[in-house]
CSV table of C-alpha atoms in Angstrom, one decimal:
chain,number,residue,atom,x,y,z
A,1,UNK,CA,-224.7,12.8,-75.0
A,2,UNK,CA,-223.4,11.0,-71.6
A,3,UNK,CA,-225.0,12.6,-68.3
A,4,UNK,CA,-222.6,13.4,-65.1
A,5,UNK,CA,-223.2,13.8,-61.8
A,6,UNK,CA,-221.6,17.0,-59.9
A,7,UNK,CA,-221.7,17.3,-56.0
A,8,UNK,CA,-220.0,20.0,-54.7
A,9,UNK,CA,-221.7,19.2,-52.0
A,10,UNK,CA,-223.3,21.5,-50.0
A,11,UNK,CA,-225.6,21.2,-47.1
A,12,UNK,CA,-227.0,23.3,-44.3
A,13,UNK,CA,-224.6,23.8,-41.9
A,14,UNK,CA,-226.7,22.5,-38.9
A,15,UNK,CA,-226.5,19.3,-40.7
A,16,UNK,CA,-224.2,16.8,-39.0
A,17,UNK,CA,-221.4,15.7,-41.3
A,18,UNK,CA,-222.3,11.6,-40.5
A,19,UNK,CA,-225.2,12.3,-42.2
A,20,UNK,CA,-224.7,14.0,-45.2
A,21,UNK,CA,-221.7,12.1,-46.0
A,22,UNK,CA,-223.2,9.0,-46.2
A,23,UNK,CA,-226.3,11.0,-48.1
A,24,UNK,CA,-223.6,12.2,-50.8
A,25,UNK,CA,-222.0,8.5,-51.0
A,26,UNK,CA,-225.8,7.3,-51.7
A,27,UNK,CA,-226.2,9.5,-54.3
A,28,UNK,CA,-223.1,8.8,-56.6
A,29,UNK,CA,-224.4,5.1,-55.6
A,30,UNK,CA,-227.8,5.7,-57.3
A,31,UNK,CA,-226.0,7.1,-60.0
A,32,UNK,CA,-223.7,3.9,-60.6
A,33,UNK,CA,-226.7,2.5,-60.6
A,34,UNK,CA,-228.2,4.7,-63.3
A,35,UNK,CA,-226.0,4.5,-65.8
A,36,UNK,CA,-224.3,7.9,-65.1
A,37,UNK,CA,-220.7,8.0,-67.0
A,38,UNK,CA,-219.1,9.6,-64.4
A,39,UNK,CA,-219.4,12.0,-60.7
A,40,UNK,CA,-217.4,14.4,-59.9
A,41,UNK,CA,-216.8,15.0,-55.8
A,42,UNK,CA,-215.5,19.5,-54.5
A,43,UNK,CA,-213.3,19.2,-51.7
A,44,UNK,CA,-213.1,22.7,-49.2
A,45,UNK,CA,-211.3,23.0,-45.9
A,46,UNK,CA,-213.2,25.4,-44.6
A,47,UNK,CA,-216.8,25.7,-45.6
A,48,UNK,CA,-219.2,24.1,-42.8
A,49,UNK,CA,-222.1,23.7,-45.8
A,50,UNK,CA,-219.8,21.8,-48.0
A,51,UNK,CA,-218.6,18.8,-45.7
A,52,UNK,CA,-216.1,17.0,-47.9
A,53,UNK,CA,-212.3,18.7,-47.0
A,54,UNK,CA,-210.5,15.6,-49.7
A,55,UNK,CA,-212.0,14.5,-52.5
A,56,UNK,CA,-209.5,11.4,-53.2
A,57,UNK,CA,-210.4,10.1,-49.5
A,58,UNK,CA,-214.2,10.4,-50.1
A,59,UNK,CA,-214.2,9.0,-53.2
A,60,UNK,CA,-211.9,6.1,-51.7
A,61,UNK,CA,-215.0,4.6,-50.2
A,62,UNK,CA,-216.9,4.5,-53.1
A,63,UNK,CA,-214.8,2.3,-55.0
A,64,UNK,CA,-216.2,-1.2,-53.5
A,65,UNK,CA,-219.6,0.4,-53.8
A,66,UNK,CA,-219.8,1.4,-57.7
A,67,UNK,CA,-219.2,-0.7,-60.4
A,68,UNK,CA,-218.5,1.7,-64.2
A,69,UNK,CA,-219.1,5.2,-63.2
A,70,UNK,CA,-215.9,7.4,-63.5
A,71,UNK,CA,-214.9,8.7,-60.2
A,72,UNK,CA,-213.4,12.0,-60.6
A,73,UNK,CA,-212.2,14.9,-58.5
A,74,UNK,CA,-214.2,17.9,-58.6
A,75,UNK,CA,-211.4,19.0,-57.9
A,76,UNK,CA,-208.6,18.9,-56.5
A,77,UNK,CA,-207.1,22.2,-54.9
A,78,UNK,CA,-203.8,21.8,-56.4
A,79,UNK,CA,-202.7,25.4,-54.2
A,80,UNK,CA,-203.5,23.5,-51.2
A,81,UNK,CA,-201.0,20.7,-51.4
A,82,UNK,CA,-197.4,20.6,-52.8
A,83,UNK,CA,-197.8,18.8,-56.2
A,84,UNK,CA,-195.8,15.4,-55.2
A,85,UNK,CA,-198.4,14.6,-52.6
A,86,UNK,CA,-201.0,15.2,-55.2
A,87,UNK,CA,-199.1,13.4,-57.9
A,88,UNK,CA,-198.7,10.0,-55.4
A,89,UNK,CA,-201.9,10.3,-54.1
A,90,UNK,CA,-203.9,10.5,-57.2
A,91,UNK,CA,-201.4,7.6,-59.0
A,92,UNK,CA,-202.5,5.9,-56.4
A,93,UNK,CA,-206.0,6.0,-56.5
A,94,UNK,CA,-205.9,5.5,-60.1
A,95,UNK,CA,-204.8,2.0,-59.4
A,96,UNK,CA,-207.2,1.7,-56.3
A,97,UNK,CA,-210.0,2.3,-59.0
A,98,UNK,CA,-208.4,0.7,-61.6
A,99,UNK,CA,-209.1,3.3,-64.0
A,100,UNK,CA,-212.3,4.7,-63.3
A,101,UNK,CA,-210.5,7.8,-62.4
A,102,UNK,CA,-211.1,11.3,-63.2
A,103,UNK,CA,-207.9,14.0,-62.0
A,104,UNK,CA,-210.4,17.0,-61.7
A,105,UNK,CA,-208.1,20.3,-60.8
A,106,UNK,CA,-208.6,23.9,-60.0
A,107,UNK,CA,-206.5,26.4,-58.3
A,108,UNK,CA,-209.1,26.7,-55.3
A,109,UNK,CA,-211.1,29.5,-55.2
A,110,UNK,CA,-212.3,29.7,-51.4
A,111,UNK,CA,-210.8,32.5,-49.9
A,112,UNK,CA,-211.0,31.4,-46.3
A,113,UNK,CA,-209.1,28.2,-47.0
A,114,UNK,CA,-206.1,30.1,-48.5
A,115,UNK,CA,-206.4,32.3,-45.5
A,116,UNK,CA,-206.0,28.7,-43.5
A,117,UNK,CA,-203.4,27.5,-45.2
A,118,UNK,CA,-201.4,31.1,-44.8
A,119,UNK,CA,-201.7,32.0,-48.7
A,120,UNK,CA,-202.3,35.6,-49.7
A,121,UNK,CA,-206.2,35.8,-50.0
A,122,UNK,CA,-205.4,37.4,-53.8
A,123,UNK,CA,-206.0,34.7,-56.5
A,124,UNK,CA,-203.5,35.6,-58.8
A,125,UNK,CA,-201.3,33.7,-55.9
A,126,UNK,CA,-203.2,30.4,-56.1
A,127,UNK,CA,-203.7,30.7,-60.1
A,128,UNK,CA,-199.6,31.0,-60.3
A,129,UNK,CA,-199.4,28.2,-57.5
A,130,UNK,CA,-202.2,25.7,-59.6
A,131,UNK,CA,-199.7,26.3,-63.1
A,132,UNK,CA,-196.5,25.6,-61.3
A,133,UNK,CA,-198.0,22.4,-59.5
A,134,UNK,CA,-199.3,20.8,-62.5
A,135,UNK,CA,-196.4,21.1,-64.5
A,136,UNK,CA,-194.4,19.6,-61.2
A,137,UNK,CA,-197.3,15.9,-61.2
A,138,UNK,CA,-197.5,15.8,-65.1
A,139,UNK,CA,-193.5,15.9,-65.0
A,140,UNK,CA,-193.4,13.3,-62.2
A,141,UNK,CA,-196.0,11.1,-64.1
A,142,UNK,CA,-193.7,11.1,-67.4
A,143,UNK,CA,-190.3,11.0,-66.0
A,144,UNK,CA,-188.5,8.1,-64.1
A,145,UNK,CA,-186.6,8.4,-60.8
A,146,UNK,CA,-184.4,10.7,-59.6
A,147,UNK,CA,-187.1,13.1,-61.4
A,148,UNK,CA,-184.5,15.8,-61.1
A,149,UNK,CA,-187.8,18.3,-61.9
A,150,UNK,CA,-186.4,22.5,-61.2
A,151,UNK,CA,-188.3,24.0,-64.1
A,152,UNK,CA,-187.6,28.1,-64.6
A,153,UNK,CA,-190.0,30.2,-62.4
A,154,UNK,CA,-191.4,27.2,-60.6
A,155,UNK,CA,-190.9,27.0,-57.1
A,156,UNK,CA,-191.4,23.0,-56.4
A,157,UNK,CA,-187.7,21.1,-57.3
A,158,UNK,CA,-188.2,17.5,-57.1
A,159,UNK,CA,-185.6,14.9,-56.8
A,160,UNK,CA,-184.8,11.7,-55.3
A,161,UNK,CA,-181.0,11.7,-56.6
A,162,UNK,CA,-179.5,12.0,-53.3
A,163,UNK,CA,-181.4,8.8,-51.7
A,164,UNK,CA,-182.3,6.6,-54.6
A,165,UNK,CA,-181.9,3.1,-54.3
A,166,UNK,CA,-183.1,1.3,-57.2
A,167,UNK,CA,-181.6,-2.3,-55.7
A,168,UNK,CA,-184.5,-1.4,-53.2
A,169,UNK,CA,-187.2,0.4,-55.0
A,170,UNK,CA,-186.4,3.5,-53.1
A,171,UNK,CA,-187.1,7.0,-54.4
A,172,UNK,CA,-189.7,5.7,-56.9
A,173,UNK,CA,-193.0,7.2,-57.1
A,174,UNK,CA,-196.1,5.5,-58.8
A,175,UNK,CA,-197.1,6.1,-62.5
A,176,UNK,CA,-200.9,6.6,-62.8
A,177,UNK,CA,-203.0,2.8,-63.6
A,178,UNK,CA,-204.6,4.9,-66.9
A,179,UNK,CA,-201.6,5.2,-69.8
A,180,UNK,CA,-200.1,8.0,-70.4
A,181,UNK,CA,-202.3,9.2,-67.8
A,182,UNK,CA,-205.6,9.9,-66.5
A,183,UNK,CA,-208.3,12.2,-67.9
A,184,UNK,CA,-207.8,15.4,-66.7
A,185,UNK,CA,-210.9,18.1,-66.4
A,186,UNK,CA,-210.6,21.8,-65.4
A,187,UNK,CA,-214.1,23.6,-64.1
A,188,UNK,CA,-214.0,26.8,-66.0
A,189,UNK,CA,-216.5,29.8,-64.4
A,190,UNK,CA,-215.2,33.0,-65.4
A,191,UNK,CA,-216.7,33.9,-69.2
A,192,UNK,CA,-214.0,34.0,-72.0
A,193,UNK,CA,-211.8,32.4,-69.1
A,194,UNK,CA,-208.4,32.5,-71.0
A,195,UNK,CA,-207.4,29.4,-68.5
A,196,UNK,CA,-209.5,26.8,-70.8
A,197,UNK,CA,-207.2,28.3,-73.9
A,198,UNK,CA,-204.7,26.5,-71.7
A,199,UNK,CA,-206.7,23.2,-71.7
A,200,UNK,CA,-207.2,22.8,-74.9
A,201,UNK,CA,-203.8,23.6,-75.7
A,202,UNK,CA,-202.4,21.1,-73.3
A,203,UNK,CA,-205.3,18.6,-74.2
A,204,UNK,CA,-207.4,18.9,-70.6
A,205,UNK,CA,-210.8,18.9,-70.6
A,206,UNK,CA,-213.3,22.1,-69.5
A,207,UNK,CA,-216.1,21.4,-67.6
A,208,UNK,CA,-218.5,24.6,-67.6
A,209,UNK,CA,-219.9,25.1,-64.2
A,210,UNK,CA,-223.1,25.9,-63.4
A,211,UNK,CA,-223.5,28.8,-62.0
A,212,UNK,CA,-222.8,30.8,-65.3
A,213,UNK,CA,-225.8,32.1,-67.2
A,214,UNK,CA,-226.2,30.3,-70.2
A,215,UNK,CA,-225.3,33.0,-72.7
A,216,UNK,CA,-221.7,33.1,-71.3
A,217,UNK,CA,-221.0,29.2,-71.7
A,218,UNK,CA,-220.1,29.3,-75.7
A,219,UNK,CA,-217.2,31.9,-74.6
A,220,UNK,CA,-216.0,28.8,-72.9
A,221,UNK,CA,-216.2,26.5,-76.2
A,222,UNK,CA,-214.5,29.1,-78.6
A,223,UNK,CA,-211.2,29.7,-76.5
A,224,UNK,CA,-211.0,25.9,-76.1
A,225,UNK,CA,-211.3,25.3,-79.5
A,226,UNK,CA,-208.6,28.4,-79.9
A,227,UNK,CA,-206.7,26.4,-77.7
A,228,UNK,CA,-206.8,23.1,-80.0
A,229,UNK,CA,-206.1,24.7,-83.0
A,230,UNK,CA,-203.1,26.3,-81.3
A,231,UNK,CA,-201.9,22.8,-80.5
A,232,UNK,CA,-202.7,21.9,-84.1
A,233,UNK,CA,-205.4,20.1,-83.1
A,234,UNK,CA,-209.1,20.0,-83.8
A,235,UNK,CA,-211.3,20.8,-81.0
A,236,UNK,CA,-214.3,17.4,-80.4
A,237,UNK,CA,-217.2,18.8,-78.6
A,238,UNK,CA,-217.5,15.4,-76.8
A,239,UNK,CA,-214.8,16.7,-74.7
A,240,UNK,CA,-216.9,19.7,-72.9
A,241,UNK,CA,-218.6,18.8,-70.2
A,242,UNK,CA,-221.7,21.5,-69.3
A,243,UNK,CA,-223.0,21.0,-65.9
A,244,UNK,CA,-226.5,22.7,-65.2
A,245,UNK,CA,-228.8,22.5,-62.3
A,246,UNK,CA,-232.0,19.9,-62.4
A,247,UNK,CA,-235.0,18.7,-61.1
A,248,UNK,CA,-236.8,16.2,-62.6
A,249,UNK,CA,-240.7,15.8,-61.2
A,250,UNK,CA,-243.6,13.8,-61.8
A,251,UNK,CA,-245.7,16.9,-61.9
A,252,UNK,CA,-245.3,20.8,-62.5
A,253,UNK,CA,-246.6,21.1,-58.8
A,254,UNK,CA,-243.8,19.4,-57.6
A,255,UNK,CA,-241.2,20.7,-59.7
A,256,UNK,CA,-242.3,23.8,-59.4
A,257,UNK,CA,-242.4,23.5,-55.0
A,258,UNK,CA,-239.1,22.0,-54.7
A,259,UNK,CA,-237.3,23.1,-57.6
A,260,UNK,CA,-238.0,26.6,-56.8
A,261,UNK,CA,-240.5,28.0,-54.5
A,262,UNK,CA,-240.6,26.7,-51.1
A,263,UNK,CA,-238.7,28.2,-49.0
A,264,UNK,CA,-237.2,24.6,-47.7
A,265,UNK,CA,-236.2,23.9,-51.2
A,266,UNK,CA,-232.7,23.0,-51.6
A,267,UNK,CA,-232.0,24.4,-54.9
A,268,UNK,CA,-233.1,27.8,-53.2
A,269,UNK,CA,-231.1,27.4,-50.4
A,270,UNK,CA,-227.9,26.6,-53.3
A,271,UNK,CA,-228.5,29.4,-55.1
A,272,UNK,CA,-228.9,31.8,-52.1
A,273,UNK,CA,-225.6,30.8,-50.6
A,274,UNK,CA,-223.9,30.6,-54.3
A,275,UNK,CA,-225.2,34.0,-55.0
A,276,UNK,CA,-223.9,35.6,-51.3
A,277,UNK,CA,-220.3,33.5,-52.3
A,278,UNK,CA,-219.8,34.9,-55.5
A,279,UNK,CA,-220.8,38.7,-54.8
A,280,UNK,CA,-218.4,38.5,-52.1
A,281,UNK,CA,-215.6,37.3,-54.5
A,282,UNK,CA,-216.6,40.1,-57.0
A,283,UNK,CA,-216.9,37.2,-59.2
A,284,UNK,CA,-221.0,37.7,-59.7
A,285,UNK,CA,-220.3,38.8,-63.6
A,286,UNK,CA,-221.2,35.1,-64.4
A,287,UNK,CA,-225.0,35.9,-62.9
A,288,UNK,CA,-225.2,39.2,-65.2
A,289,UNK,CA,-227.0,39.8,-68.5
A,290,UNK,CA,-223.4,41.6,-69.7
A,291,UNK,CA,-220.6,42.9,-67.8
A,292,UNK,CA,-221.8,46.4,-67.0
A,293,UNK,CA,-225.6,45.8,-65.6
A,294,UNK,CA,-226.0,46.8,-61.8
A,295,UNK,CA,-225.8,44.5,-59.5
A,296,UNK,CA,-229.4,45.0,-58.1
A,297,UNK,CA,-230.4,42.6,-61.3
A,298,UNK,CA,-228.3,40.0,-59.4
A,299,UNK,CA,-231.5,38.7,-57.7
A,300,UNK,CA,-232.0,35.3,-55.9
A,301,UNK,CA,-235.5,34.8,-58.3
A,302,UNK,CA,-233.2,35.3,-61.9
A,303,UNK,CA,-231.1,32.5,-60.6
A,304,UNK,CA,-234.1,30.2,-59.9
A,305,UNK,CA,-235.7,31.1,-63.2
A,306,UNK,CA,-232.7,30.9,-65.2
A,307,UNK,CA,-230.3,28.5,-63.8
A,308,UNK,CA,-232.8,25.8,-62.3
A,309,UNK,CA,-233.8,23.7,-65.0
A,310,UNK,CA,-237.1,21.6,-63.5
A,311,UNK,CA,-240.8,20.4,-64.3
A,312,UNK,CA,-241.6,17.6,-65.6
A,313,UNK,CA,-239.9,15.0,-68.2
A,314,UNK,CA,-241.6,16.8,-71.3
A,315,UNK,CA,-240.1,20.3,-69.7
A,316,UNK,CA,-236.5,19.2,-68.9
A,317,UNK,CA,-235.8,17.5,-72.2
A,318,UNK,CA,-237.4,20.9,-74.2
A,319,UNK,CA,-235.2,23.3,-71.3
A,320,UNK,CA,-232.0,21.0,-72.3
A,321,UNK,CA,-232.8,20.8,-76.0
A,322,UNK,CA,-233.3,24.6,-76.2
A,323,UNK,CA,-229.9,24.9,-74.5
A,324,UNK,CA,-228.2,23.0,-76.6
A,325,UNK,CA,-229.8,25.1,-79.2
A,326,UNK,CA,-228.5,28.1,-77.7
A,327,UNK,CA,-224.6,27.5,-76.3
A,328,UNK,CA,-223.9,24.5,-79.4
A,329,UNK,CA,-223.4,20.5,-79.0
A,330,UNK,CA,-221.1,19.8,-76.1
A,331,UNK,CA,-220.6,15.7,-75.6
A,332,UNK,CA,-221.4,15.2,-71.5
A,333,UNK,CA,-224.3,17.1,-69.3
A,334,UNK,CA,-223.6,17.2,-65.6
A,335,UNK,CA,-226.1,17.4,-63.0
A,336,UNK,CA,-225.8,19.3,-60.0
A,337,UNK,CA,-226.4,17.0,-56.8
A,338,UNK,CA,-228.6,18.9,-54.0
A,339,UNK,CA,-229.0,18.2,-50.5
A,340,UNK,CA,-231.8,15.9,-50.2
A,341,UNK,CA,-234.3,17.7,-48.4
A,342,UNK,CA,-236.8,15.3,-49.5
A,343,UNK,CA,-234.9,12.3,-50.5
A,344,UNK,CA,-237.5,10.6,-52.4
A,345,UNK,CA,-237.7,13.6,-54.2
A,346,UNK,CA,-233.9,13.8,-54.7
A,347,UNK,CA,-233.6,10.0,-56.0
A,348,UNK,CA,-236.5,10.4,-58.2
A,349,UNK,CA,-235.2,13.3,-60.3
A,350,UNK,CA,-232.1,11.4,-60.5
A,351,UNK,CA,-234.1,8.2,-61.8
A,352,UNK,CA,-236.1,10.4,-64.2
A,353,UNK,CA,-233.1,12.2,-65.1
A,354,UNK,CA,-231.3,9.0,-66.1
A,355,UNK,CA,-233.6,6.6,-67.4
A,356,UNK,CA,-236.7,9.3,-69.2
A,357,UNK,CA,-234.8,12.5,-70.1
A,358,UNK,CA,-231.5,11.5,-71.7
A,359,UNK,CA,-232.8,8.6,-73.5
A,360,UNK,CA,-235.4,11.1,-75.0
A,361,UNK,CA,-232.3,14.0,-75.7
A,362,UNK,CA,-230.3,11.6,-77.3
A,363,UNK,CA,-232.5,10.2,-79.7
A,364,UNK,CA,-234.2,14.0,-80.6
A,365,UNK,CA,-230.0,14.9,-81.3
A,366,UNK,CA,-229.8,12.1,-83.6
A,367,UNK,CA,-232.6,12.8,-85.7
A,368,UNK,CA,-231.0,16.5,-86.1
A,369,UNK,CA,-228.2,15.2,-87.0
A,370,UNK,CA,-227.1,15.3,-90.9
């Protein structure tokens, strides 16, 4: 099983953006550093707690920086853009990274930023806005100039027939570095999401976030794998990606103070904000036991207890073991990246995380195996 880094980010508000930039470039950094296969970077435009507004510039500056991990969008807000930027920009950071890039996508889901950008708040809009656009880059990445792209239904025509030059190289748009193209992920958070159907069907790969309660995340497996076989294809569970939130500690005490409990705790302060985000979407189904239980169950403590996984080594590998138990073998866990409150704290779960835990998962999943 690889391990993943996810970093929506978020942060405190009060906390100046020069300094939790740089925190959130340390910590995919660290994770190079680690061994972690890939990190995946949110982008919002109008969220003061999550400071990055374009994931492709931020993860620009890590390029220099890292060495093997996978660089991906986490993602990229494909209703915020019109899909020609996105399909030049993220060509050309595939060839800026030479590879070791990750297209991420997802409608966008923050209501305030549609509200910015003058979409209707609804997100069937952004949902038939996301399908459109990524028709529009995968047909610019497989097609050569004039493009000549007008698809039924779709509102983005793209051509260059009336100004191409090919003596001069004009009207040409890059081709991704990565052949046919890149890797591309979708973050799936509604249970039995009929969207990651779509991905498997159109070979994309889910991520499940994690802010769903475990019991939901094999929904997410069995329409992907409907998806496959739609396609003719076998679904591989080392394409699904699970993210979870973690803290590693050297001692329950610990774990148990910063993972959880004190109120300066950063996984407290997630889940509090994550909790008030999604009840205000009417998206908090993903924090209930089933679809009809009363809200009042959606507390701030069942997140802690159910979606935190911390303590010490011994206690994360048994937590992720007993997931994996639980929702079925999935090929990449993804770990949720916090706001360092505590930063020694924060790098030393990461260190654990990396060089304690997964070694011990992976060798307890090959002696299960047949």
């Amino acid at each position: 099983m690889r391990l993943g880094l996810f970093m929506m980010p978020m942060h405190p508000a009060q906390r100046d953006p020069v300094h939790t930039l740089q925190e959130d470039r340390e910590a995919i950094i660290l994770a190079d550093r680690l061994g972690f296969y890939d990190a995946f970077v949110g982008e919002h435009l109008t969220d003061r707690c999550e400071n990055v507004t374009n994931s492709l510039i931020f993860l620009a500056t890590l390029i220099s920086d890292t060495k093997t991990i996978k660089l991906g969008t986490g993602t990229s807000n494909l209703s915020h853009s019109h899909p020609t930027l996105v399909a030049a920009h993220a060509a050309m950071f595939d060839h800026l990274a030479k590879g070791r890039f990750i297209f991420g996508i997802s409608p966008g889901a923050l209501a305030s930023d549609a509200e910015a950008l003058g979409l209707g708040l609804a997100m069937e809009e952004r949902n038939k806005l996301f399908a459109e656009s990524i028709d529009v880059i995968l047909a610019i990445w497989e097609r050569e100039a004039p493009y000549d792209i007008d698809f039924p239904g779709n509102r983005f025509k793209v051509t260059t027939a009336q100004t191409l030059l090919p003596e001069l190289g004009r009207g040409y748009m890059y081709k991704p570095y990565q052949k046919p193209r890149p890797e591309i992920v979708g973050t799936v958070v509604a249970p039995h999401s009929k969207g990651v159907i779509a991905m498997g069907e159109r070979d994309f790969h889910p991520m499940s976030a994690n802010f769903l309660l475990p019991h939901w995340l094999p929904s997410h497996w069995a329409n992907y794998a409907a998806g496959k076989s739609n396609a003719g294809q076998k679904a591989d569970p080392a394409d699904w990606r699970v993210a979870r939130t973690i803290f590693v500690a050297d001692d329950d005490k610990t774990a148990r103070r910063y993972g959880r409990d004190d109120p300066a705790s950063p996984y407290r302060f997630y889940w509090e904000k994550l909790r008030g985000n999604m009840m205000r979407a009417k998206r908090h189904v993903i924090f209930k036991m089933n679809r009809d239980e009363d809200d009042s169950a959606v507390t701030l403590e069942r997140l802690l207890d159910q979606l935190v996984l911390c303590g010490t080594v011994d206690s994360v590998v048994h937590q992720i073991l007993a997931l994996r138990e639980q929702v079925g073998e999935f090929g990449e866990l993804v770990y949720a990246g916090m706001d360092w409150v505590d930063p020694q704290l924060g790098r030393r779960s990461m260190e654990l995380m990396a060089t304690e835990v997964m070694p011990r998962i992976n060798r307890a999943i090959g002696r299960r195996r047949p």
